[in-house]
Amino acid sequence: MDIREELQALSESAPARIAAASTMEELAAAESDITGKKSPVAAARRMLGKIDPDQRREVGILIKRVAVSLQRDIDARRSVLLLAEETADLAADAIDITLPGRGQTVGTHHIIQQVVDEIIDIFVALGFTVARGPEVETSFYNFTALNIPDTHPSRLETDTLYVDYGDDDEGVLLRTHTSPMQARYMEQNDPPVYVVVPGKVFRSDPLDPTHSPVFHQVEGLAVDTDITFGDLKGTLEMFAKQFLGKDTEVKFIPHYFPFTEPSAEMHAYSNGRWLELLGCGMVNPAVFENVGYDPSVVTGFAFGMGVERLAMVRHGVTDLRYLLENDFRVLRQFV
Ligand code: PHE
């Protein structure tokens, strides 16, 4: 075949071959066939010397034009394949940053713990310290040291949950109030004493809207050389105003506890009605004697409050059981 025809055929068939190359390897093979050493283009160049001198220039121009045009096609195809390869590599490496993140749920203290902390904060600001005591108690600290007589009905199993430790378990119980820590604390510490004691207490009560066999109290005890009933009233009134609002009114109603004399209940006026908030009184001298304090030197006041009750008053909860069921719809309201 004439060189010119061969080049013409090549320039017609090669572009399709170049365009069909779908990888760099296929393109390299096509390039070698089209413009490489064994290609028609190379063969044509080699034959140029043997061509009739008056046609040499024309054929030379043709070879060059075909070679340049095909090389341009090859280079263009190479750019396309290179870009496609890079794009594919990037896609393979990609991290999908459009996925929604996995959020952290931030927990909070339970409403009862929040109220315990609030109560304690108020007394700590007044100079009280915080102490804790055992939930399993002896009847000595729960009753006897607190001047509660052996015949008192609260000692009966109808009211108190006793712990069965075998033969000599007489008088081991779940504390029915936080008051045993009054006796324990005074035994361990000299006056003056300004302490609050939060903790769980237990009573043989069925669960109903206002009772639970387990609940929380905060006990308070102030003992010094000149504590008066005026200090008790001032301290607890200040507490009520801090806890329920500065316009809260309080009144003290005479009551009876064996470990305080005189004893009272403090009621507070909140949301249009009077509510019993806590029990209190001046520490009975008999208790001072039981713990080795000299009642001719020290006086003091004590109080005990139910945390669930205060939480219900404070947050308008009408059924105690809402606070204990751990229903998220309830708990979430107190974050
Ligand atoms: N311990 C009493 C109760 O549980 C409350 C109280 C504490 C009363 C301290 C007076 C002084 O009811």
XYZ file of C-alpha atoms and ligand atoms in Angstrom:
347
model
C 0.000 0.000 0.000
C 1.111 3.512 -0.730
C 2.444 5.405 2.303
C -0.134 8.096 1.845
C -2.979 5.611 1.812
C -1.583 3.882 4.849
C -1.352 7.144 6.780
C -4.820 8.079 5.630
C -6.183 4.720 6.880
C -4.356 5.194 10.177
C -5.717 8.668 10.712
C -9.207 7.285 10.126
C -8.985 4.179 12.360
C -6.719 5.410 15.174
C -9.080 7.973 16.806
C -11.650 5.237 17.526
C -8.949 3.032 19.070
C -7.741 5.956 21.236
C -11.237 6.808 22.325
C -11.924 3.151 23.190
C -8.966 2.948 25.576
C -10.579 2.844 29.020
C -7.426 2.488 31.140
C -3.966 4.010 31.070
C -2.577 0.583 30.115
C -4.896 0.277 27.121
C -3.985 3.802 26.048
C -0.260 3.059 26.340
C -0.715 -0.030 24.152
C -2.651 2.005 21.592
C -0.008 4.729 21.611
C 2.733 2.212 20.981
C 0.765 0.755 18.047
C -0.098 4.172 16.579
C 3.037 6.294 17.031
C 5.591 3.909 18.571
C 8.737 2.413 17.014
C 6.864 -0.328 15.172
C 3.958 1.897 14.164
C 2.956 2.904 10.615
C 4.064 6.426 11.445
C 7.590 5.267 12.356
C 7.693 3.037 9.296
C 6.639 5.955 7.094
C 9.398 8.142 8.549
C 11.949 5.442 7.848
C 10.778 5.161 4.258
C 10.927 8.885 3.644
C 14.560 8.685 2.413
C 13.625 6.228 -0.264
C 10.806 8.342 -1.644
C 10.985 10.255 -4.836
C 12.692 13.561 -3.914
C 9.973 15.695 -5.475
C 7.320 13.979 -3.311
C 9.393 13.845 -0.135
C 8.361 17.238 1.193
C 4.660 16.574 0.660
C 4.819 13.127 2.315
C 6.930 14.516 5.137
C 4.317 17.165 5.837
C 1.592 14.523 5.764
C 3.460 12.257 8.224
C 3.989 15.141 10.551
C 0.364 16.283 10.348
C -0.991 12.764 11.022
C 1.518 12.161 13.852
C 0.795 15.510 15.559
C -2.965 15.093 15.238
C -2.941 11.540 16.622
C -0.555 12.528 19.409
C -2.970 15.321 20.363
C -5.818 12.785 20.511
C -3.716 10.444 22.644
C -2.699 13.251 25.051
C -6.282 14.439 25.357
C -7.442 10.896 26.102
C -4.664 10.524 28.679
C -5.861 13.650 30.519
C -9.384 12.292 30.604
C -8.288 8.876 31.909
C -5.962 10.433 34.479
C -8.720 12.625 35.849
C -11.103 9.642 35.978
C -8.505 7.585 37.842
C -7.895 10.341 40.386
C -11.595 10.864 40.886
C -12.103 7.139 41.462
C -9.204 7.048 43.954
C -10.627 9.987 45.880
C -14.080 8.434 45.927
C -12.643 5.173 47.276
C -10.847 7.077 50.069
C -13.751 9.320 50.964
C -15.303 9.508 54.454
C -18.993 10.271 54.485
C -19.117 13.348 56.674
C -22.806 13.830 56.004
C -23.852 11.075 58.469
C -25.609 12.488 61.509
C -23.323 12.334 64.575
C -23.956 10.065 67.499
C -25.077 12.480 70.213
C -24.183 12.088 73.886
C -27.077 12.118 76.318
C -26.020 14.192 79.283
C -27.275 12.773 82.548
C -28.346 14.768 85.584
C -28.905 14.090 89.230
C -32.272 12.637 90.151
C -34.768 15.190 91.442
C -34.426 13.840 94.992
C -30.664 14.246 94.903
C -31.090 17.752 93.487
C -33.352 18.706 96.389
C -30.950 17.136 98.937
C -28.141 19.219 97.422
C -30.243 22.383 97.544
C -31.138 21.864 101.203
C -27.538 21.151 102.119
C -26.281 24.196 100.194
C -28.561 26.450 102.238
C -27.207 25.115 105.550
C -23.588 24.998 104.379
C -23.942 28.712 103.564
C -24.929 29.221 107.229
C -21.790 27.447 108.454
C -23.032 23.858 108.854
C -20.890 20.917 107.782
C -22.185 17.668 106.233
C -21.944 14.186 107.770
C -23.332 10.791 106.821
C -24.165 7.726 108.890
C -25.041 4.047 108.554
C -28.377 2.964 107.111
C -28.254 -0.257 109.125
C -28.382 0.925 112.718
C -28.660 -0.444 116.218
C -31.763 0.177 118.267
C -29.453 1.910 120.749
C -28.656 4.775 118.381
C -32.002 4.747 116.585
C -34.047 4.841 119.814
C -32.354 4.499 123.216
C -29.701 7.211 122.858
C -32.466 9.515 121.636
C -34.480 9.086 124.826
C -37.112 6.930 123.115
C -38.444 4.570 125.816
C -38.351 0.784 125.432
C -42.129 0.765 125.310
C -42.447 3.282 122.496
C -44.674 1.915 119.683
C -42.263 3.068 116.945
C -39.922 0.281 118.087
C -42.461 -2.363 117.073
C -42.102 -4.348 113.876
C -45.274 -2.756 112.632
C -43.249 0.457 112.221
C -39.589 -0.560 112.093
C -37.829 -2.953 109.707
C -35.510 -5.211 111.692
C -32.523 -6.950 110.149
C -32.208 -10.681 110.752
C -28.564 -11.525 111.521
C -29.252 -14.791 113.363
C -29.252 -15.362 117.127
C -27.800 -12.162 118.534
C -29.309 -9.749 116.084
C -31.597 -8.204 118.638
C -31.934 -4.531 117.915
C -30.307 -4.348 114.462
C -32.581 -2.411 112.164
C -32.860 -0.116 109.165
C -32.775 3.371 110.641
C -36.225 4.928 110.809
C -34.853 8.481 110.768
C -31.511 10.291 110.440
C -31.643 11.311 114.120
C -29.323 8.481 115.292
C -26.549 10.555 113.702
C -27.224 13.224 116.333
C -26.019 10.766 118.971
C -23.207 9.307 116.864
C -21.923 12.733 115.851
C -21.922 14.149 119.382
C -20.156 11.033 120.690
C -17.395 11.564 118.146
C -17.144 15.377 118.193
C -16.884 17.989 120.932
C -19.158 21.013 120.826
C -19.743 23.348 119.112
C -21.613 21.284 116.525
C -23.245 22.604 113.363
C -23.984 19.632 111.132
C -26.535 18.435 108.577
C -26.975 14.755 107.732
C -28.671 13.651 104.515
C -29.580 10.041 103.965
C -32.031 7.219 103.359
C -34.434 6.086 106.059
C -36.774 3.101 106.201
C -40.185 2.420 107.650
C -42.628 -0.431 107.494
C -45.078 1.501 105.319
C -46.734 0.319 102.116
C -46.107 2.465 99.009
C -48.907 4.944 98.422
C -49.174 8.533 97.114
C -47.684 9.954 100.327
C -45.721 7.052 101.863
C -42.788 4.906 100.852
C -40.894 2.226 102.807
C -37.681 4.035 101.767
C -37.348 7.788 101.725
C -34.808 10.511 102.425
C -34.325 12.890 105.303
C -31.984 15.718 106.104
C -31.200 16.001 109.806
C -29.786 19.151 111.361
C -28.064 19.686 114.697
C -26.662 22.851 116.241
C -25.050 22.671 119.679
C -23.180 25.514 121.339
C -23.020 27.306 124.672
C -25.905 29.679 124.089
C -28.285 28.313 121.463
C -31.888 29.427 121.984
C -35.273 28.634 120.508
C -34.889 32.005 118.732
C -31.867 30.595 116.863
C -33.942 27.558 115.857
C -36.768 29.748 114.556
C -34.480 32.181 112.758
C -32.453 29.429 111.114
C -35.443 27.397 109.943
C -37.424 30.428 108.792
C -34.417 31.513 106.772
C -34.264 27.993 105.303
C -37.965 28.093 104.313
C -37.519 31.470 102.584
C -34.467 30.256 100.702
C -36.121 27.024 99.672
C -39.672 28.174 98.864
C -39.223 31.881 98.149
C -38.517 35.012 100.162
C -42.178 35.798 100.861
C -42.798 32.409 102.497
C -44.399 32.652 105.949
C -43.773 30.034 108.609
C -45.360 29.054 111.917
C -44.225 26.724 114.670
C -46.814 24.395 116.147
C -46.108 22.575 119.436
C -45.385 18.889 118.978
C -43.745 16.009 120.806
C -40.479 14.191 120.129
C -38.680 12.325 122.942
C -35.284 13.743 121.877
C -36.263 17.426 121.823
C -37.925 19.585 124.465
C -39.731 21.729 123.603
C -40.606 20.221 120.201
C -42.403 21.744 117.238
C -43.474 21.247 113.680
C -42.668 24.041 111.272
C -45.403 24.766 108.751
C -44.956 27.032 105.749
C -47.518 28.960 103.724
C -46.953 28.109 100.090
C -49.246 28.195 97.047
C -52.259 29.217 99.113
C -52.047 26.624 101.858
C -50.179 25.715 105.025
C -47.839 22.727 104.701
C -45.984 20.795 107.358
C -42.300 21.005 106.395
C -40.305 19.494 109.240
C -40.012 18.453 112.875
C -37.721 20.316 115.232
C -36.996 21.273 118.810
C -34.397 22.074 121.452
C -32.137 19.096 122.129
C -33.410 17.257 125.200
C -30.824 17.421 128.048
C -31.304 13.655 128.432
C -29.770 13.189 124.968
C -26.770 15.374 125.901
C -26.244 13.145 128.928
C -26.472 9.986 126.815
C -23.622 11.205 124.566
C -21.441 12.682 127.312
C -22.181 16.389 126.796
C -22.804 18.552 129.879
C -26.355 19.952 129.659
C -25.465 22.678 132.130
C -22.921 24.013 129.607
C -24.430 23.430 126.162
C -27.800 23.905 124.541
C -28.846 23.093 121.007
C -31.559 22.622 118.481
C -32.273 19.797 116.055
C -34.537 19.330 113.096
C -35.406 16.648 110.571
C -37.134 17.024 107.221
C -38.451 14.615 104.608
C -36.826 15.264 101.254
C -39.534 13.692 99.049
C -42.160 15.791 100.776
C -40.157 18.967 100.192
C -39.517 17.985 96.571
C -43.260 17.487 96.057
C -44.126 20.832 97.655
C -41.432 22.598 95.729
C -42.288 21.132 92.319
C -46.045 20.580 92.672
C -45.779 16.794 92.404
C -48.996 15.202 93.670
C -47.988 11.548 93.957
C -44.770 10.425 95.640
C -44.558 7.415 93.350
C -43.783 9.669 90.363
C -40.443 10.392 92.024
C -39.598 6.705 92.407
C -40.653 5.107 89.125
C -37.829 6.570 87.027
C -40.169 7.376 84.174
C -38.198 9.538 81.769
C -41.229 11.691 81.016
C -41.211 12.737 84.663
C -37.470 12.894 85.289
C -36.790 14.957 82.164
C -38.831 17.805 83.633
C -36.229 18.254 86.354
C -32.981 18.575 84.376
N -36.579 12.352 113.591
C -37.856 13.034 113.503
C -38.735 12.262 112.483
O -38.254 11.443 111.775
C -37.700 14.449 113.042
C -36.966 15.302 114.015
C -35.614 15.434 113.943
C -37.665 15.996 114.999
C -34.925 16.235 114.821
C -36.988 16.802 115.883
C -35.643 16.925 115.789
O -39.929 12.491 112.435
